[in-house]
Every structure is written in structure tokens, then in C-alpha cells.
CSV table of C-alpha atoms in Angstrom, one decimal:
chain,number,residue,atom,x,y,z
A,1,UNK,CA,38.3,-48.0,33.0
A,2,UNK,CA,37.5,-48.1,36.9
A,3,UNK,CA,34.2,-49.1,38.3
A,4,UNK,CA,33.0,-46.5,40.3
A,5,UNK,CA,29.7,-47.1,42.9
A,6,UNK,CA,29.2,-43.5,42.8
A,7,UNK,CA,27.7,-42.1,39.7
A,8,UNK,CA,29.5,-38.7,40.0
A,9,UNK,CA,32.8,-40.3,39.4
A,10,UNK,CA,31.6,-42.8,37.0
A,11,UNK,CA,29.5,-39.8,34.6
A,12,UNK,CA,33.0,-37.8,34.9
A,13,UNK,CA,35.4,-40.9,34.1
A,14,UNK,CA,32.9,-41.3,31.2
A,15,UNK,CA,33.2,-37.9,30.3
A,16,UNK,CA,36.9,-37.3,30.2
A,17,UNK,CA,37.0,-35.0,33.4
A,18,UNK,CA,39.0,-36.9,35.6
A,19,UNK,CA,42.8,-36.0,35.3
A,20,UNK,CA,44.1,-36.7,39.1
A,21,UNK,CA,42.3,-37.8,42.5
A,22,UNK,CA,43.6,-37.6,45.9
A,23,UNK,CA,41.6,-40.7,46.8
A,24,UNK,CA,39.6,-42.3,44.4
A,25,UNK,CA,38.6,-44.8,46.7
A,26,UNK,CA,37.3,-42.8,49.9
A,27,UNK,CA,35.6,-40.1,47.6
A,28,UNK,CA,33.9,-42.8,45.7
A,29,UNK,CA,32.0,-43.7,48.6
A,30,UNK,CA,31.2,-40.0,50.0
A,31,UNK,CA,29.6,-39.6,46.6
A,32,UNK,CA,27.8,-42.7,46.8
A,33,UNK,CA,26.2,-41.4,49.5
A,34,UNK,CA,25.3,-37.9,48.4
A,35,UNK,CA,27.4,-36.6,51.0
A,36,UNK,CA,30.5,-35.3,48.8
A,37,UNK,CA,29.4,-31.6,49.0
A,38,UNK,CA,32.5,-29.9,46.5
A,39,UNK,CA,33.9,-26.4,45.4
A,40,UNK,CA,35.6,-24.7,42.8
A,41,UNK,CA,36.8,-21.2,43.2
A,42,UNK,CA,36.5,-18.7,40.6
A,43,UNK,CA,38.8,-15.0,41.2
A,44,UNK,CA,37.5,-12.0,40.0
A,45,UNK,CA,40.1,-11.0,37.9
A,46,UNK,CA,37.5,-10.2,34.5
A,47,UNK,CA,34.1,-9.0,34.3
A,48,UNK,CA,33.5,-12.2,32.6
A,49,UNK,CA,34.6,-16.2,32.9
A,50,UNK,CA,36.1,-17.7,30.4
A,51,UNK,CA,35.8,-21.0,28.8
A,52,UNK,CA,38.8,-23.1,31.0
A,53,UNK,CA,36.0,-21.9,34.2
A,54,UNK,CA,33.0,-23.7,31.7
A,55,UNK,CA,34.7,-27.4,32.6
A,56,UNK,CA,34.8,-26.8,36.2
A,57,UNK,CA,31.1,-25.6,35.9
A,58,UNK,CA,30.4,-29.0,34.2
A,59,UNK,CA,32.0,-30.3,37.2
A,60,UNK,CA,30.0,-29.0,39.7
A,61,UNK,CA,27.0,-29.5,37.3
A,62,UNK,CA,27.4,-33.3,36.8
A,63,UNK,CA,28.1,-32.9,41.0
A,64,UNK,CA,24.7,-32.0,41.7
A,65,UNK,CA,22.7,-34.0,39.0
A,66,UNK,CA,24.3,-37.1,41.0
A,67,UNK,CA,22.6,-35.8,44.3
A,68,UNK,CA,25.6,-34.3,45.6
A,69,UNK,CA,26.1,-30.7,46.7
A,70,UNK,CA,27.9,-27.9,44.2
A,71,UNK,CA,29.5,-24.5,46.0
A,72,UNK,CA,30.7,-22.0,44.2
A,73,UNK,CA,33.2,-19.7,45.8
A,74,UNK,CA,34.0,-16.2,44.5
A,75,UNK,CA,37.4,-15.0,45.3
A,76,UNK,CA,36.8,-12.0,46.9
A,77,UNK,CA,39.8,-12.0,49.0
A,78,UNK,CA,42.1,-14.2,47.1
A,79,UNK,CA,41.6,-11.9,44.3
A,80,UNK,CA,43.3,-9.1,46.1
A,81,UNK,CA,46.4,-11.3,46.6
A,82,UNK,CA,46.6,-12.6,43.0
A,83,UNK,CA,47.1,-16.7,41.7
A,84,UNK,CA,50.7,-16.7,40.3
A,85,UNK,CA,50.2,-20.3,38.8
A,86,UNK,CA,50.7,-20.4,35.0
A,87,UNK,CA,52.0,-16.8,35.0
A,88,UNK,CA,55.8,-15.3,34.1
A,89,UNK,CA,54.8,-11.8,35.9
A,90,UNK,CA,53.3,-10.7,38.5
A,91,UNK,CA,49.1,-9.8,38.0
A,92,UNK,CA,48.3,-6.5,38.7
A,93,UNK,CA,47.2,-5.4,41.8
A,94,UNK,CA,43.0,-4.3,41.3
A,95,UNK,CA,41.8,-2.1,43.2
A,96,UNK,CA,38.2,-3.3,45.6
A,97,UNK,CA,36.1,-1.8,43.4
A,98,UNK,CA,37.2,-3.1,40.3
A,99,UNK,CA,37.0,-6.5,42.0
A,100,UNK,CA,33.5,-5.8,43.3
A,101,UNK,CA,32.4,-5.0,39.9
A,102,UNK,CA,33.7,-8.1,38.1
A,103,UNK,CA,32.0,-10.1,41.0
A,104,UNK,CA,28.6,-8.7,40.5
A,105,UNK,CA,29.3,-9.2,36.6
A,106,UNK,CA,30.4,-13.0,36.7
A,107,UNK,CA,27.6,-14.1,39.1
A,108,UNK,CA,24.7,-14.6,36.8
A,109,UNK,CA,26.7,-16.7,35.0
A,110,UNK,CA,26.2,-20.2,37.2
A,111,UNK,CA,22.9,-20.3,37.5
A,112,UNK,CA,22.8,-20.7,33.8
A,113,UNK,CA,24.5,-24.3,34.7
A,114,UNK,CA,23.7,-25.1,38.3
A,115,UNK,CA,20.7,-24.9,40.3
A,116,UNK,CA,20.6,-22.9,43.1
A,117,UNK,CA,18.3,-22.8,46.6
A,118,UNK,CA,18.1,-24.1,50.1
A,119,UNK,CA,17.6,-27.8,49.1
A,120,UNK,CA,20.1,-30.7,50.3
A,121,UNK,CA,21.9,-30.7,46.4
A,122,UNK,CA,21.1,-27.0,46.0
A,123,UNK,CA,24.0,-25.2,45.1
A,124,UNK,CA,25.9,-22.0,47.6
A,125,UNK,CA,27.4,-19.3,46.5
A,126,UNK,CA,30.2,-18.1,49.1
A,127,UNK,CA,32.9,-15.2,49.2
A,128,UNK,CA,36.5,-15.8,51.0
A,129,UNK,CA,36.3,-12.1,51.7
A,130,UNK,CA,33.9,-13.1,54.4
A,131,UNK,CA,36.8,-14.6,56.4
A,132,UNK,CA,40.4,-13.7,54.5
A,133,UNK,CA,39.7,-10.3,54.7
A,134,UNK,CA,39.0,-10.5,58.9
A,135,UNK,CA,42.5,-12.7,59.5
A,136,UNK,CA,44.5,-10.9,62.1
A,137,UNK,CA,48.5,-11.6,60.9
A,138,UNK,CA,49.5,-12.6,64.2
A,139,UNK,CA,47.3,-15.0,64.5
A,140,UNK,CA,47.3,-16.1,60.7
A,141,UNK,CA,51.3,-16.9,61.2
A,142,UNK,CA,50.5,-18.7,64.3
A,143,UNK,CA,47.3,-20.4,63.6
A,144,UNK,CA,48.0,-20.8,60.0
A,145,UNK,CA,51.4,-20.5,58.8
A,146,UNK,CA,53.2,-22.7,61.2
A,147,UNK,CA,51.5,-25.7,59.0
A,148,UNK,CA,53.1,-24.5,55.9
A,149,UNK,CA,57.1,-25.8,54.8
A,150,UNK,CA,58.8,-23.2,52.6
A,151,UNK,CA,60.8,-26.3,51.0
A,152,UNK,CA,58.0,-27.8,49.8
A,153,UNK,CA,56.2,-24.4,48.6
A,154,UNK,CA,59.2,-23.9,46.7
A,155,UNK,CA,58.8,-27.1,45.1
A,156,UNK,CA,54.9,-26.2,43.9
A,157,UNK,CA,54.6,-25.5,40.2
A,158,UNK,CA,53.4,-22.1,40.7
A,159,UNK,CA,56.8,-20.7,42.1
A,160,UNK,CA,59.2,-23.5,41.2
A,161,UNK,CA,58.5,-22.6,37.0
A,162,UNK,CA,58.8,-18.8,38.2
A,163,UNK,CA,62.2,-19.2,39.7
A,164,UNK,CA,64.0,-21.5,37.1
A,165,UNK,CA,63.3,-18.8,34.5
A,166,UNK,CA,64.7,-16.5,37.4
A,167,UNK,CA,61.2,-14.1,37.1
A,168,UNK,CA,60.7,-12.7,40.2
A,169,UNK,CA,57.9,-13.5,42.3
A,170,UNK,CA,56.3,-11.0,45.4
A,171,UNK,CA,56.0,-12.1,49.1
A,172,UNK,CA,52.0,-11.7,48.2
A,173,UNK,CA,51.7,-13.7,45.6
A,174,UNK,CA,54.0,-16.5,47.4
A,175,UNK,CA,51.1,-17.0,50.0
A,176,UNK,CA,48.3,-17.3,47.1
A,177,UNK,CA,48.8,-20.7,48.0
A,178,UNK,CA,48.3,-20.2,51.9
A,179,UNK,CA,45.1,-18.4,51.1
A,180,UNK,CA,43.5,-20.9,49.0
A,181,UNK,CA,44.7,-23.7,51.2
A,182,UNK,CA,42.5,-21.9,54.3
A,183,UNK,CA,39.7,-21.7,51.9
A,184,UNK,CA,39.2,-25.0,51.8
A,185,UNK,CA,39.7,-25.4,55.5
A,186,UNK,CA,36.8,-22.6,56.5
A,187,UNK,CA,34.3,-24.3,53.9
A,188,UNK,CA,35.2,-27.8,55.2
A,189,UNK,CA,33.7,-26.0,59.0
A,190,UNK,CA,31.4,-23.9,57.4
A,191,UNK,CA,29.7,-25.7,55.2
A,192,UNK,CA,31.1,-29.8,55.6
A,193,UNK,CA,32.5,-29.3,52.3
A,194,UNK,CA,35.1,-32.1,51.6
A,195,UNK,CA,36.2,-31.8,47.9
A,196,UNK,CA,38.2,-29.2,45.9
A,197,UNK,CA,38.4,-28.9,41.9
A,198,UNK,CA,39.9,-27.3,39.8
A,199,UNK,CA,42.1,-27.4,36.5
A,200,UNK,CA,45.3,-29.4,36.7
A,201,UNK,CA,47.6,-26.9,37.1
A,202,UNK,CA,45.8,-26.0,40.6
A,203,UNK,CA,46.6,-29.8,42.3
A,204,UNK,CA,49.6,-28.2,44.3
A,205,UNK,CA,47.4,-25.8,45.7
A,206,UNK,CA,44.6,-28.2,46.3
A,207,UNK,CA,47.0,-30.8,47.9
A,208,UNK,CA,48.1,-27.6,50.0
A,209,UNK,CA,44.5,-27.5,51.5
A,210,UNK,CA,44.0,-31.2,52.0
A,211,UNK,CA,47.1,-31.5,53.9
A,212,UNK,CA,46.5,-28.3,55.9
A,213,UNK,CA,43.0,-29.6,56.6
A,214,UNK,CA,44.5,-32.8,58.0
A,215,UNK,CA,46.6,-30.4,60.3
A,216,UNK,CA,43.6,-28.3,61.5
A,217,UNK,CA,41.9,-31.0,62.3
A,218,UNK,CA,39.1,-31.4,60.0
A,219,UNK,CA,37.5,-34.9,58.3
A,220,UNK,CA,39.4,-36.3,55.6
A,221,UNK,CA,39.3,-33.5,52.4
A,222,UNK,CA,39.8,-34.6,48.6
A,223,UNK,CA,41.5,-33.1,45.7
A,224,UNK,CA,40.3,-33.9,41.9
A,225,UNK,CA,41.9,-32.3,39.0
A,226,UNK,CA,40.4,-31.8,35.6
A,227,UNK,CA,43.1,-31.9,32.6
A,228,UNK,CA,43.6,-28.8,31.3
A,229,UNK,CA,42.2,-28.0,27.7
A,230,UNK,CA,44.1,-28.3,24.8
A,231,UNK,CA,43.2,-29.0,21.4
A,232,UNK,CA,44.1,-32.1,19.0
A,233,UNK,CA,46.8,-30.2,17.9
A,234,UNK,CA,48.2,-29.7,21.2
A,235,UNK,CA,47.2,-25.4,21.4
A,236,UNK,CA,45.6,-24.2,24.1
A,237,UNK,CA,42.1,-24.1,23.8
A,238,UNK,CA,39.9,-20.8,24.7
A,239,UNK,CA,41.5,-18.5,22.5
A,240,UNK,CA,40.4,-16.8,19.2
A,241,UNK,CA,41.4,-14.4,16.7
A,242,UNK,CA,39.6,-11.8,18.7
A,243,UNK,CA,40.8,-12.5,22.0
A,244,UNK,CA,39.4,-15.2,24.7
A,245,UNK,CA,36.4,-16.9,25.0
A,246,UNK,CA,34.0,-15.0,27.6
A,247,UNK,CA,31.0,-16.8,29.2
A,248,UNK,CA,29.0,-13.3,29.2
A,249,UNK,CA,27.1,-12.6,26.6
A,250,UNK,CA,28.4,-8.8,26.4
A,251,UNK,CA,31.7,-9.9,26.4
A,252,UNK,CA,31.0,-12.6,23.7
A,253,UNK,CA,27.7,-13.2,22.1
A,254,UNK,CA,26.3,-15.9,21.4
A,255,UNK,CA,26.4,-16.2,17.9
A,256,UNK,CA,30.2,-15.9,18.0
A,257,UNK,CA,30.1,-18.9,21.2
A,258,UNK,CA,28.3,-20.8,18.6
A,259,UNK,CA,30.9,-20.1,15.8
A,260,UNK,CA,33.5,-21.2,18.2
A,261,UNK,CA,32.2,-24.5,18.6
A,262,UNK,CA,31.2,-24.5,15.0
A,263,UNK,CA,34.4,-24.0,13.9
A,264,UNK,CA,36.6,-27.0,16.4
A,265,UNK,CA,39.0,-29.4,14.8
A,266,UNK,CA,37.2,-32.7,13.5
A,267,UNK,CA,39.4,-34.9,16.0
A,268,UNK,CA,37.6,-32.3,18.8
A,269,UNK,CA,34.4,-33.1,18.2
A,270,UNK,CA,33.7,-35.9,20.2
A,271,UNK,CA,36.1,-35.0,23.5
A,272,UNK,CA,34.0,-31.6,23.3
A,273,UNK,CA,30.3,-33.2,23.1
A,274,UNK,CA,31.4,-34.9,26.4
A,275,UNK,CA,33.1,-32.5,28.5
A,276,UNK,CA,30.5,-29.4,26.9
A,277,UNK,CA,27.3,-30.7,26.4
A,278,UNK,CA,24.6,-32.8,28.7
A,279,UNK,CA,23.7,-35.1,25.7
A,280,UNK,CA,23.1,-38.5,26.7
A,281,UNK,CA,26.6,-41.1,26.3
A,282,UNK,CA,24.6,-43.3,23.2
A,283,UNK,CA,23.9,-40.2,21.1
A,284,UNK,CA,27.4,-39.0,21.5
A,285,UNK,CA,28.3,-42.4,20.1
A,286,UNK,CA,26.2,-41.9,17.6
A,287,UNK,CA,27.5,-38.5,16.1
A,288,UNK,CA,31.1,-40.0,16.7
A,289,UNK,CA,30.3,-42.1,14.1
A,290,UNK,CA,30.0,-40.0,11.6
A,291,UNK,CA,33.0,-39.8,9.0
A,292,UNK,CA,33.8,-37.4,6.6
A,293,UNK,CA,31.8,-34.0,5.8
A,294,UNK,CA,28.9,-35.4,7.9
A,295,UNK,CA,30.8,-33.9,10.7
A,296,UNK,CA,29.7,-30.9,10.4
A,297,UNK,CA,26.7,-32.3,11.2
A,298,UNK,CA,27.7,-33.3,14.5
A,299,UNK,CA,29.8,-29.7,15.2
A,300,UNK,CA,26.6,-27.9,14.3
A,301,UNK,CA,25.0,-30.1,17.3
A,302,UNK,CA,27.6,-29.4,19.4
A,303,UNK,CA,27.7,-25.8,18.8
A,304,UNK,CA,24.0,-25.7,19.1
A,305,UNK,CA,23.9,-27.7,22.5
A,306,UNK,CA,27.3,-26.1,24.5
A,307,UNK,CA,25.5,-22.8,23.8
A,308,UNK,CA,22.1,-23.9,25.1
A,309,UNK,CA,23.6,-24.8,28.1
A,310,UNK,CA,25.1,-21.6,29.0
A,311,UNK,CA,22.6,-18.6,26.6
A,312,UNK,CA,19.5,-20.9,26.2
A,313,UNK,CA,17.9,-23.2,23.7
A,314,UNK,CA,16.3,-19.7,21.9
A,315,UNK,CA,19.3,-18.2,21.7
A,316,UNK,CA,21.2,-21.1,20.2
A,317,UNK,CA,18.7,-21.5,18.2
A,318,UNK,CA,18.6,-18.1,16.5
A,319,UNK,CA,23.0,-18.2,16.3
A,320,UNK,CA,22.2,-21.3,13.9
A,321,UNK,CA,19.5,-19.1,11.9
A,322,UNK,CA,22.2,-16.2,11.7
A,323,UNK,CA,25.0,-18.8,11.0
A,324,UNK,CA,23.2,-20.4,8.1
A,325,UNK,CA,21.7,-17.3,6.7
A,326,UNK,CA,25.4,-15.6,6.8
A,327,UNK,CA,26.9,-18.8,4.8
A,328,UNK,CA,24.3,-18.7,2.3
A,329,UNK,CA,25.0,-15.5,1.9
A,330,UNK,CA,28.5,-16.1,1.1
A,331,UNK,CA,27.9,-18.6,-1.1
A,332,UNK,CA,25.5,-16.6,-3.1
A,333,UNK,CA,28.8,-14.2,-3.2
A,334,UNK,CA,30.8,-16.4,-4.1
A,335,UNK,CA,29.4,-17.5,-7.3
A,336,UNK,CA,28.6,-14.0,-8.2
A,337,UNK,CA,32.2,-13.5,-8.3
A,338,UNK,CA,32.7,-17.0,-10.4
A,339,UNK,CA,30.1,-16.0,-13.0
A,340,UNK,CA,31.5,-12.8,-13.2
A,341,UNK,CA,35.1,-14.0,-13.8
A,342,UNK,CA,33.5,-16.2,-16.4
A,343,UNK,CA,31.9,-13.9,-18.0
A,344,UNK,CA,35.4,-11.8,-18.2
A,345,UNK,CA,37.1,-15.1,-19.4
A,346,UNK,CA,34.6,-15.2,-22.1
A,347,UNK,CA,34.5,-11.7,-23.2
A,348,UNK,CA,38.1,-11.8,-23.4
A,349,UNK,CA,38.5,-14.7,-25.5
A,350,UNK,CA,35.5,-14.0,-27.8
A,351,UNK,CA,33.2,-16.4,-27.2
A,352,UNK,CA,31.5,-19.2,-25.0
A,353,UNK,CA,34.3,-21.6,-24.9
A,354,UNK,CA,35.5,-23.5,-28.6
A,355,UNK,CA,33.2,-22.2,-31.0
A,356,UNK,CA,31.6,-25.2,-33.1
A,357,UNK,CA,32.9,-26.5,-35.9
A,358,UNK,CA,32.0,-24.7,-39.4
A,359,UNK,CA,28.9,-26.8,-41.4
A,360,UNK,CA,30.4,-28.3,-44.7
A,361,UNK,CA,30.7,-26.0,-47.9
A,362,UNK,CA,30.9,-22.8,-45.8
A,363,UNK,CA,34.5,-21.6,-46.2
A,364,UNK,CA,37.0,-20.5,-43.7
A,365,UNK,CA,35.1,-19.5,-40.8
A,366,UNK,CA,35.8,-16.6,-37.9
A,367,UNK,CA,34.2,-15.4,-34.9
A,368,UNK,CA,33.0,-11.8,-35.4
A,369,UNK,CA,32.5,-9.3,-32.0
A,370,UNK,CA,30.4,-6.7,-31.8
A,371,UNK,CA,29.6,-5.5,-35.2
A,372,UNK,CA,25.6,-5.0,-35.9
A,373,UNK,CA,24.7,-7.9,-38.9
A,374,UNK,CA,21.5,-9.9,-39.0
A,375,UNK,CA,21.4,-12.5,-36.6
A,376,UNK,CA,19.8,-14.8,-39.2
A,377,UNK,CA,21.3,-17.8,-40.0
A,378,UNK,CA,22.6,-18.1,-43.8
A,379,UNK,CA,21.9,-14.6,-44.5
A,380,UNK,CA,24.3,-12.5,-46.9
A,381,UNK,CA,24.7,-9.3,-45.1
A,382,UNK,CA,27.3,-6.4,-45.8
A,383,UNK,CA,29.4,-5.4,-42.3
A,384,UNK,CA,28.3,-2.2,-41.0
A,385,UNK,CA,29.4,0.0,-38.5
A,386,UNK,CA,27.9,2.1,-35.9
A,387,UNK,CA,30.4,4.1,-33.4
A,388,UNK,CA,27.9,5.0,-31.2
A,389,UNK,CA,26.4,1.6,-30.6
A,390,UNK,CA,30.1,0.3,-30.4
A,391,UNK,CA,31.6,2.7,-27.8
A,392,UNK,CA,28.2,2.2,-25.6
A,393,UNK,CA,27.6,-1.4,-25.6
A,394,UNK,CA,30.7,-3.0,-27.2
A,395,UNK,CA,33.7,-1.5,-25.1
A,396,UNK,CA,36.5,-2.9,-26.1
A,397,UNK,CA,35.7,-2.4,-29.8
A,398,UNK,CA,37.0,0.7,-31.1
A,399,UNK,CA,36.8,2.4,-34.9
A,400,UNK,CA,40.4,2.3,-36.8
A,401,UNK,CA,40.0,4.3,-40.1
A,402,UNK,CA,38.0,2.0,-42.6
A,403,UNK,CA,37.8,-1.1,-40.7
A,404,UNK,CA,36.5,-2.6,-37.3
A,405,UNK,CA,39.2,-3.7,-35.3
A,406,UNK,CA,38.2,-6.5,-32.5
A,407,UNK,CA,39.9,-7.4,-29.2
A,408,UNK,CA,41.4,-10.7,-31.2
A,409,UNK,CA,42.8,-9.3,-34.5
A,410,UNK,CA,42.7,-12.8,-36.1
A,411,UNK,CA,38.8,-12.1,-36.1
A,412,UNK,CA,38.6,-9.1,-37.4
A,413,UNK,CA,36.3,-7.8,-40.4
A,414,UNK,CA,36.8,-4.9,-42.7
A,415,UNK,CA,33.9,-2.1,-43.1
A,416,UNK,CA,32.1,-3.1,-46.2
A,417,UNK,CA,33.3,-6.9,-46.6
A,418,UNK,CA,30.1,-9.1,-47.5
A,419,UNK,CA,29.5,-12.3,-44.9
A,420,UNK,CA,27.4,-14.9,-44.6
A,421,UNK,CA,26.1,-15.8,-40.8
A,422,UNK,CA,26.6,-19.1,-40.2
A,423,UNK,CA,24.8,-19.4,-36.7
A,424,UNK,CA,24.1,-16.3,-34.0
A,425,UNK,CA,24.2,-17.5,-30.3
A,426,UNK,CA,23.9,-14.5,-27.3
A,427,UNK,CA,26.6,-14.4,-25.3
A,428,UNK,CA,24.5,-11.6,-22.3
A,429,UNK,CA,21.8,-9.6,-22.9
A,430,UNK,CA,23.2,-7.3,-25.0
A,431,UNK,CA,26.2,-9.2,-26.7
A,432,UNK,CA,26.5,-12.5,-29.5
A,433,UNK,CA,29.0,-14.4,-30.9
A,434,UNK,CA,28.9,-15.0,-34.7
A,435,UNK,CA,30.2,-17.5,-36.5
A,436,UNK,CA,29.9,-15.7,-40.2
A,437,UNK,CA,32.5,-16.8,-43.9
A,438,UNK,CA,33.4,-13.9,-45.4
A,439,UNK,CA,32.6,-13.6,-48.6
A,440,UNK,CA,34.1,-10.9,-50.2
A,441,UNK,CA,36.3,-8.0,-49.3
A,442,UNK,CA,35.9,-4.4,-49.8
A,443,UNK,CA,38.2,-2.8,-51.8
């Protein structure tokens, strides 16, 4: 692991954030000196973000609590052209005011993480329709396009994955990557911003705006990549039964954010408390320690935390309340249905398990259902019978001519035969098992 001097890189080496750098070793030292102001841009494709756009938020959040400054740039313009990387078609083309909307709808959303004002770590928030939308094409071709190499756009990801699968890609979406590489460029003269992040599958594009920075004349820009999320078993992370992950709580409340987290893969556990969760290094350490079904102790912390961070400590707080109260509830459920299946297991075979042994001198003993004798112990009794009592409480037991016929013929008693109750025990409230020796038979 690499000494950093600037904390920014070290808490994200820490972390597990870090999956390339342009220059690790110039960056270090911007940081150092709280001059390493940084972006990430987020495109306005959903009314909500999702949780890939919750590490880059951690970015820019561990950015600014190591005095640096955090801007976040809504893609107002580039949202128009449409990001082709990672994608076998081409995204649909929204119309402006769908876009608008989806922009009002995901800005609340990074406050929740990053602090925003006029301060020197403050974070910006910043549109590229401000300037992408004013480009004359003339002078974008000539200004900006000469800068750009079709060879080595054709090598990018983005359109070299498109084209060896032979999916066609649009002219629009082929300059996503101009667009974004500009971005950076206007922010580094705007603002003196002189890092990009973003996910790895957006370090072409990042490179793209480095490079054309270096062109255009600008101080030297970085590019740092985040590895893309994936669980232990190698799926893609963000997904559920129900659809993606949203950041918005009308999209995806909070209970079920907490559930998601709740519900991670053991070997998770511990990458996710670092990349999702501002919990100090030695109490992470601490929970990774636990083995076994204690970590579900540690999930519950991380679920609890993760969604703190982004709907509040009350609000996590009262997903853990409805959690707990809906899994008790289950449980209570569940061994309603146990005792119940029990209890049919036990009517079925006639009694509470292996009835107990005959006392000595008593005969050949049987197990007698649902006929109405004393429940005395060693009391001579003649069987009787009582169809009404039978048919209402006892219903399996049914009256066959002269005798009483029970589920389990072998334990059956004749109307009339004399028996002797050995022992009475209740089965429910309204049914025993006796154990009786028949004495005589009726004739």
C-alpha cells in the first residue's frame, strides 16, 4: 500500500476507492495542499440516482472532508447527446423537459452527502448546459474537434465494444466523448478545477479531457477511476428483484435501502462499510471480526449507517424498528404454522407421540379417540356414544351401525364394551387421549 502525503488519497486507498490514477504522484501533492478542487458528472437520464452514482458521491465526500473542493456537475447538455459506454443500443433521445424535470428531481440528493456554500471546500453545483448548449459548430470543429483522433476514439471502450458486436452506434452518441472531454476543459477555466472521477468504465473519457486540456492550454488535469461495483460473487451490484437501487426516497424508501444493505453477501460486508459508510477505519476492523451469525450484527450496522448517510439517522433508525418488528412477525408466523402441523401430525396419529407403556397387570392396552368415558384413572366405565358430541367436536369420528369406528381401526372400541382407564392426558382443549384395557365385549 502507497504512502500518500495527502489524506484524500490516503482515506480513499484505505477505503478501496482507488481503481486507476493518471498521476498519483502530482495529484498527491495538489491534494496536500487543498488545492485539488474535483468533479464528477451525473446525466439526467432518471428522476432519481442510483447506487453506482452513491461511490462517486463518497468520493467527492471524502474530497471535501480532506479540505479539498467537491463540484458536482449536472449533465444538462450531455444528457441531450446520450453516454454510449456500457450500452449495446442506442439511449433514447429525451426530450428538455423530461431532462429538466429529472434535474430538479436528483438535486436534493447531494446535499444529503456534501456540504454546500461559498466557503474555500464548499461544494458547486454546475450545469454543462450553461456552455454546450451556446457552442456554435463551426467553431466547435475548429476550436474543439481538430484536437480529437478518430483512430484513437475508435479504440475507446465505449465504441470499440459497440462495433465488435457490430451494434450500430449514431454520429451523436460518437461525440459523447467530445462533450464530456470539453467539460472538463470549461470547469478547469471556470472554476480551476483539476480532477475528474468517475466509475472505471468512464477513464477513456476522462483521459479524453486530460489530454484535450493539455491541448487547450490549461494546468496539468487528473483522471481517477473508482472500480466498478460488483459483488463477491462477481454480479453487478445495484440491482434488486424490484428493479435498481434509487437514491430518492420516492423512488426507493428507506426501509427497502436498509433491507438492501441488510440483506449483502457475508464476504460484502466489510468492502461495503468502507466504501458506504463514514465509520471510523478501527471500528470497521472491529465488526470485520466478527465470524459466523454475528454478522448480522455487523450488516444491521451497515444497513443502519449507509442509510443515515443518505435519509438521516431518524429515518434509519425507524427502517430498523420496521425491519425487526416485520421479522418478529414472521417468526411468530412461522411457528403458528409448526404447531399447527404438529398438532395435525398428532391428531392424525392418535396421540402425543408413543403413548407410555401399560402399568403391570392391566392387560392389552389401546389408545381410545374421541368417545365420552370418565377421565378417571382405574375407573370401570361402559363405552358410550354420543353422535352429536362426535360430529361437533370429534370430526373425524363417525357412527358405523353398533360400534365407534376411529381414524386408526386397530384402536377401535365397540358400543357397549366395558374398559378400564388406565391414565387420561388432554391432547387441546377439547380433545384426550386414553390409554383404557378392555375388559369385556358386548355381545
Amino acid at each position: 500500500m502507497t504512502a500518500f502525503k495527502s489524506d484524500f488519497l490516503n482515506i480513499l486507498q484505505e477505503r478501496g476507492f482507488i481503481h486507476q490514477c493518471s498521476d498519483f504522484e502530482g495529484l498527491d501533492a495538489l491534494a496536500a495542499k487543498g488545492q485539488a478542487t474535483a468533479y464528477v458528472g451525473y446525466d439526467c437520464t432518471a428522476p432519481s440516482l442510483h447506487i453506482g452514482n452513491y461511490l462517486t458521491m463518497m468520493m467527492l465526500h471524502w474530497l471535501q472532508q480532506s479540505g479539498n473542493k467537491p463540484i458536482t456537475l449536472m449533465g444538462g447538455g450531455t444528457t441531450m447527446v446520450g453516454d454510449p459506454s456500457g450500452k449495446d443500443e442506442s439511449r433514447a433521445i429525451r426530450s428538455i423537459e423530461e431532462i429538466e424535470a429529472n434535474k430538479a428531481s436528483i438535486r436534493g440528493v447531494f446535499s444529503k452527502v456534501l456540504r454546500y456554500g461559498s466557503g474555500a471546500s464548499d461544494a458547486i453545483m454546475l450545469d454543462n448546459a450553461e456552455w454546450l448548449t451556446k457552442l456554435n459548430w463551426i467553431e466547435m470543429l475548429r476550436d474543439i474537434g481538430r484536437h480529437f483522433s478518430v483512430n484513437r476514439m475508435l479504440t475507446m471502450d465505449s465504441v470499440r465494444l459497440r462495433l465488435e458486436r457490430e451494434q450500430e452506434m449514431s454520429f451523436i452518441e460518437f461525440n459523447y466523448m467530445v462533450c464530456q472531454a470539453y467539460d472538463f476543459v470549461e470547469l478547469a477555466r471556470r472554476t480551476g478545477c483539476r480532477l475528474q472521477m468517475g466509475g472505471s468504465d468512464q477513464w477513456g473519457n476522462i483521459v479524453n479531457g486530460v489530454d484535450l486540456g493539455r491541448r487547450m492550454g490549461t494546468p496539468q488535469l487528473f483522471a481517477l477511476t473508482t472500480p466498478l461495483l460488483t459483488t463477491a460473487s462477481g454480479a453487478k451490484m445495484g440491482k434488486t428483484a424490484q428493479g435498481a437501487v434509487w437514491l430518492n426516497a420516492d423512488q426507493f424508501s428507506p426501509y427497502d435501502f436498509w433491507q438492501y444493505w441488510r440483506n449483502v453477501e457475508d464476504a460484502d460486508v466489510v468492502k461495503f462499510l468502507k466504501l458506504f459508510t463514514i465509520l471510523p477505519m478501527s471500528e470497521i476492523a472491529k465488526l470485520a471480526a466478527l465470524q459466523g451469525g454475528e454478522i448480522n450484527e455487523a450488516k444491521k450496522v451497515l444497513a443502519t449507517e449507509a442509510t443515515a448517510m443518505l435519509h438521516g439517522r431518524e429515518a434509519a433508525a425507524e427502517a430498523q424498528r420496521t425491519a425487526e418488528r416485520l421479522a418478529k412477525r414472521k417468526k411468530n408466523a412461522d411457528e403458528r404454522r409448526r404447531y399447527r402441523a404438529k398438532s395435525r401430525e398428532k391428531r392424525r396419529t392418535g396421540g402425543e407421540g408413543t403413548p407410555p407403556a401399560p402399568r403391570a397387570g392391566t392387560g392389552s392396552p389401546r389408545v381410545l379417540r374421541g368417545i365420552v368415558v370418565s377421565d378417571k384413572a382405574d375407573k370401570t366405565v361402559t363405552v358410550r356414544i354420543d353422535v352429536a358430541r362426535q360430529h361437533r367436536t370429534y370430526g373425524k369420528i363417525v357412527r358405523s351401525s353398533s360400534k365407534l369406528a376411529v381414524h386408526d381401526e386397530r384402536n377401535e372400541a365397540n358400543a357397549g364394551d366395558t374398559v378400564r382407564v388406565v391414565e387420561s392426558r388432554p391432547i387441546s382443549r377439547h380433545k384426550r387421549w386414553r390409554l383404557v384395557e378392555i375388559l369385556e365385549r358386548a355381545r
